[in-house]
PDB file of C-alpha atoms in Angstrom:
ATOM      1  CA  MET A 195     -26.552  33.389  35.317  1.00 44.00           C
ATOM      2  CA  THR A 196     -27.934  30.539  37.294  1.00 45.00           C
ATOM      3  CA  SER A 197     -31.603  29.799  36.839  1.00 46.00           C
ATOM      4  CA  THR A 198     -33.757  30.321  39.895  1.00 48.00           C
ATOM      5  CA  SER A 199     -37.343  29.723  40.838  1.00 50.00           C
ATOM      6  CA  GLU A 200     -39.889  32.488  40.343  1.00 56.00           C
ATOM      7  CA  GLY A 201     -39.633  35.402  42.743  1.00 57.00           C
ATOM      8  CA  GLU A 202     -35.935  34.880  43.483  1.00 60.00           C
ATOM      9  CA  LEU A 203     -33.205  37.128  42.126  1.00 61.00           C
ATOM     10  CA  PRO A 204     -30.724  35.462  39.750  1.00 68.00           C
ATOM     11  CA  VAL A 205     -27.365  34.585  41.286  1.00 82.00           C
ATOM     12  CA  ALA A 206     -24.384  36.422  39.795  1.00 90.00           C
ATOM     13  CA  ARG A 207     -21.484  34.176  38.744  1.00 91.00           C
ATOM     14  CA  CYS A 208     -17.801  34.941  39.134  1.00 93.00           C
ATOM     15  CA  VAL A 209     -16.554  36.813  36.062  1.00 92.00           C
ATOM     16  CA  LEU A 210     -13.311  34.810  35.814  1.00 91.00           C
ATOM     17  CA  PRO A 211     -13.403  32.116  33.112  1.00 87.00           C
ATOM     18  CA  GLY A 212     -13.638  28.600  34.497  1.00 84.00           C
ATOM     19  CA  CYS A 213     -15.011  29.625  37.881  1.00 88.00           C
ATOM     20  CA  GLY A 214     -18.647  28.823  38.597  1.00 86.00           C
ATOM     21  CA  ASN A 215     -18.809  30.291  42.098  1.00 93.00           C
ATOM     22  CA  ALA A 216     -21.430  32.856  43.031  1.00 94.00           C
ATOM     23  CA  ALA A 217     -20.268  36.477  43.197  1.00 93.00           C
ATOM     24  CA  GLU A 218     -21.630  39.339  45.254  1.00 92.00           C
ATOM     25  CA  GLU A 219     -22.220  41.382  42.101  1.00 90.00           C
ATOM     26  CA  GLN A 220     -22.372  40.533  38.392  1.00 90.00           C
ATOM     27  CA  GLY A 221     -19.135  41.376  36.617  1.00 89.00           C
ATOM     28  CA  LEU A 222     -16.927  40.939  39.685  1.00 90.00           C
ATOM     29  CA  PRO A 223     -14.855  37.971  40.862  1.00 92.00           C
ATOM     30  CA  CYS A 224     -16.037  35.761  43.700  1.00 94.00           C
ATOM     31  CA  GLY A 225     -14.371  36.031  47.101  1.00 94.00           C
ATOM     32  CA  GLU A 226     -12.337  32.851  46.526  1.00 96.00           C
ATOM     33  CA  CYS A 227     -10.871  34.126  43.229  1.00 94.00           C
ATOM     34  CA  ALA A 228     -10.269  37.591  44.689  1.00 94.00           C
ATOM     35  CA  ALA A 229      -8.299  36.024  47.559  1.00 95.00           C
ATOM     36  CA  ALA A 230      -6.400  33.617  45.277  1.00 95.00           C
ATOM     37  CA  PHE A 231      -5.409  36.191  42.642  1.00 94.00           C
ATOM     38  CA  GLY A 232      -5.163  39.241  44.923  1.00 92.00           C
ATOM     39  CA  ALA A 233      -3.231  42.098  43.339  1.00 90.00           C
ATOM     40  CA  HIS A 234      -3.127  40.327  39.961  1.00 92.00           C
ATOM     41  CA  LEU A 235      -6.765  41.331  39.411  1.00 90.00           C
ATOM     42  CA  ARG A 236      -7.702  44.860  38.472  1.00 86.00           C
ATOM     43  CA  GLN A 237     -10.961  46.542  37.583  1.00 80.00           C
ATOM     44  CA  THR A 238     -11.167  47.667  33.962  1.00 79.00           C
ATOM     45  CA  ASP A 239     -12.161  51.199  33.022  1.00 79.00           C
ATOM     46  CA  GLY A 240     -15.348  50.028  31.325  1.00 79.00           C
ATOM     47  CA  PRO A 241     -18.561  48.784  32.884  1.00 81.00           C
ATOM     48  CA  PRO A 242     -18.621  45.347  34.528  1.00 82.00           C
ATOM     49  CA  MET A 243     -19.323  42.399  32.236  1.00 86.00           C
ATOM     50  CA  THR A 244     -23.027  41.701  31.914  1.00 89.00           C
ATOM     51  CA  ALA A 245     -24.420  38.213  32.418  1.00 89.00           C
ATOM     52  CA  GLU A 246     -25.313  38.007  28.711  1.00 90.00           C
ATOM     53  CA  VAL A 247     -21.792  38.946  27.533  1.00 90.00           C
ATOM     54  CA  GLN A 248     -20.280  36.554  30.079  1.00 90.00           C
ATOM     55  CA  ALA A 249     -22.528  33.707  28.890  1.00 89.00           C
ATOM     56  CA  LYS A 250     -21.607  34.415  25.228  1.00 90.00           C
ATOM     57  CA  ARG A 251     -17.878  34.426  26.072  1.00 88.00           C
ATOM     58  CA  ASP A 252     -18.180  31.171  28.007  1.00 87.00           C
ATOM     59  CA  SER A 253     -20.211  29.415  25.282  1.00 87.00           C
ATOM     60  CA  GLU A 254     -17.658  30.401  22.614  1.00 85.00           C
ATOM     61  CA  THR A 255     -14.841  29.108  24.821  1.00 82.00           C
ATOM     62  CA  HIS A 256     -16.660  25.812  25.462  1.00 82.00           C
ATOM     63  CA  ALA A 257     -17.270  25.385  21.712  1.00 83.00           C
ATOM     64  CA  THR A 258     -13.582  25.985  20.967  1.00 80.00           C
ATOM     65  CA  TYR A 259     -12.512  23.484  23.635  1.00 81.00           C
ATOM     66  CA  ALA A 260     -14.900  20.892  22.169  1.00 81.00           C
ATOM     67  CA  VAL A 261     -13.339  21.346  18.718  1.00 79.00           C
ATOM     68  CA  LEU A 262      -9.822  21.063  20.172  1.00 79.00           C
ATOM     69  CA  LEU A 263     -10.728  17.886  22.039  1.00 80.00           C
ATOM     70  CA  ALA A 264     -12.149  16.433  18.823  1.00 77.00           C
ATOM     71  CA  GLY A 265      -8.858  17.201  17.059  1.00 74.00           C
ATOM     72  CA  GLY A 266     -10.278  19.964  14.866  1.00 68.00           C
ATOM     73  CA  ASN A 267      -9.170  23.471  13.972  1.00 66.00           C
ATOM     74  CA  PRO A 268     -10.328  26.022  16.582  1.00 62.00           C
ATOM     75  CA  ALA A 269     -10.206  28.809  13.961  1.00 63.00           C
ATOM     76  CA  ALA A 270     -13.164  27.106  12.270  1.00 60.00           C
ATOM     77  CA  VAL A 271     -15.433  27.602  15.313  1.00 60.00           C
ATOM     78  CA  PRO A 272     -18.029  30.239  14.429  1.00 60.00           C
ATOM     79  CA  ALA A 273     -18.407  33.168  16.800  1.00 56.00           C
ATOM     80  CA  ALA A 274     -21.862  33.454  18.319  1.00 51.00           C
ATOM     81  CA  GLY A 275     -24.088  34.832  15.599  1.00 49.00           C
ATOM     82  CA  GLY A 276     -21.298  34.644  12.999  1.00 50.00           C
ATOM     83  CA  SER A 277     -20.067  32.212  10.436  1.00 46.00           C
ATOM     84  CA  ALA A 278     -17.057  29.944  10.532  1.00 46.00           C
ATOM     85  CA  ALA A 279     -13.689  31.363   9.533  1.00 45.00           C
ATOM     86  CA  ALA A 280     -12.440  30.507   6.063  1.00 45.00           C
ATOM     87  CA  PRO A 281     -10.319  27.372   6.040  1.00 47.00           C
ATOM     88  CA  SER A 282      -6.581  28.074   6.082  1.00 48.00           C
ATOM     89  CA  THR A 283      -5.832  25.368   3.533  1.00 48.00           C
ATOM     90  CA  THR A 284      -7.113  24.319   0.185  1.00 57.00           C
ATOM     91  CA  VAL A 285      -8.036  20.720  -0.529  1.00 63.00           C
ATOM     92  CA  GLY A 286      -4.923  18.575  -0.863  1.00 72.00           C
ATOM     93  CA  GLN A 287      -2.565  21.301   0.398  1.00 80.00           C
ATOM     94  CA  PRO A 288      -0.821  21.102   3.805  1.00 83.00           C
ATOM     95  CA  GLU A 289      -1.812  23.719   6.376  1.00 89.00           C
ATOM     96  CA  ARG A 290       0.438  26.819   6.500  1.00 88.00           C
ATOM     97  CA  LYS A 291       0.311  29.388   9.236  1.00 89.00           C
ATOM     98  CA  ALA A 292       2.257  32.543  10.117  1.00 89.00           C
ATOM     99  CA  ASN A 293       4.038  33.070  13.450  1.00 89.00           C
ATOM    100  CA  GLN A 294       4.484  29.383  14.290  1.00 90.00           C
ATOM    101  CA  ARG A 295       7.566  28.101  16.084  1.00 91.00           C
ATOM    102  CA  CYS A 296       9.478  25.714  13.834  1.00 90.00           C
ATOM    103  CA  TRP A 297      10.196  22.463  15.637  1.00 89.00           C
ATOM    104  CA  MET A 298      13.703  22.273  14.121  1.00 88.00           C
ATOM    105  CA  CYS A 299      15.196  25.784  14.306  1.00 91.00           C
ATOM    106  CA  GLU A 300      12.758  27.077  16.964  1.00 89.00           C
ATOM    107  CA  GLN A 301      12.332  30.366  15.086  1.00 90.00           C
ATOM    108  CA  ARG A 302       8.920  31.973  14.585  1.00 91.00           C
ATOM    109  CA  ARG A 303       8.115  31.965  10.882  1.00 90.00           C
ATOM    110  CA  THR A 304       5.397  31.026   8.439  1.00 91.00           C
ATOM    111  CA  CYS A 305       5.425  27.262   8.745  1.00 91.00           C
ATOM    112  CA  THR A 306       3.806  24.193   7.216  1.00 91.00           C
ATOM    113  CA  ARG A 307       2.173  21.598   9.460  1.00 88.00           C
ATOM    114  CA  GLN A 308       4.063  18.313   9.312  1.00 86.00           C
ATOM    115  CA  ALA A 309       3.362  15.039  11.134  1.00 83.00           C
ATOM    116  CA  HIS A 310       6.003  15.936  13.736  1.00 82.00           C
ATOM    117  CA  GLY A 311       5.085  19.661  14.165  1.00 87.00           C
ATOM    118  CA  TRP A 312       5.327  23.032  12.421  1.00 90.00           C
ATOM    119  CA  GLU A 313       8.291  23.358  10.024  1.00 92.00           C
ATOM    120  CA  CYS A 314       9.522  26.518   8.294  1.00 91.00           C
ATOM    121  CA  ASP A 315      10.475  26.687   4.600  1.00 90.00           C
ATOM    122  CA  ARG A 316      14.203  26.915   5.399  1.00 91.00           C
ATOM    123  CA  CYS A 317      14.159  23.700   7.428  1.00 90.00           C
ATOM    124  CA  LEU A 318      11.997  21.966   4.794  1.00 86.00           C
ATOM    125  CA  GLU A 319      14.764  22.684   2.245  1.00 86.00           C
ATOM    126  CA  ILE A 320      17.439  21.223   4.553  1.00 82.00           C
ATOM    127  CA  ARG A 321      15.604  17.930   5.047  1.00 71.00           C
TER     128      ARG A 321
END
């Protein structure tokens, strides 16, 4: 929500991430986003997103982007009110992660991070 002077009602922001336009009602897209996305938008069955939930979502996203820009691991960003995720590697061990696309065979497997990209165990043996 945008801060306002005393006596004024707070301005609702567009619910779509990355858009800072004012919306007619909290939890709904602004007119510009509604026109741009048209039929691709649909109302969920639940209640509209509250300003507090929207602010929490946006702050978590901004924190993750900051970590990515700094070259860090976005999985280590703590959720609001939570603690950071456990590191996926031990000290001195290369990072391994499931469901990564190997840069050599282009298959999705558990891979090890290499200087040139993710590499599966099969392709590591071939090298």
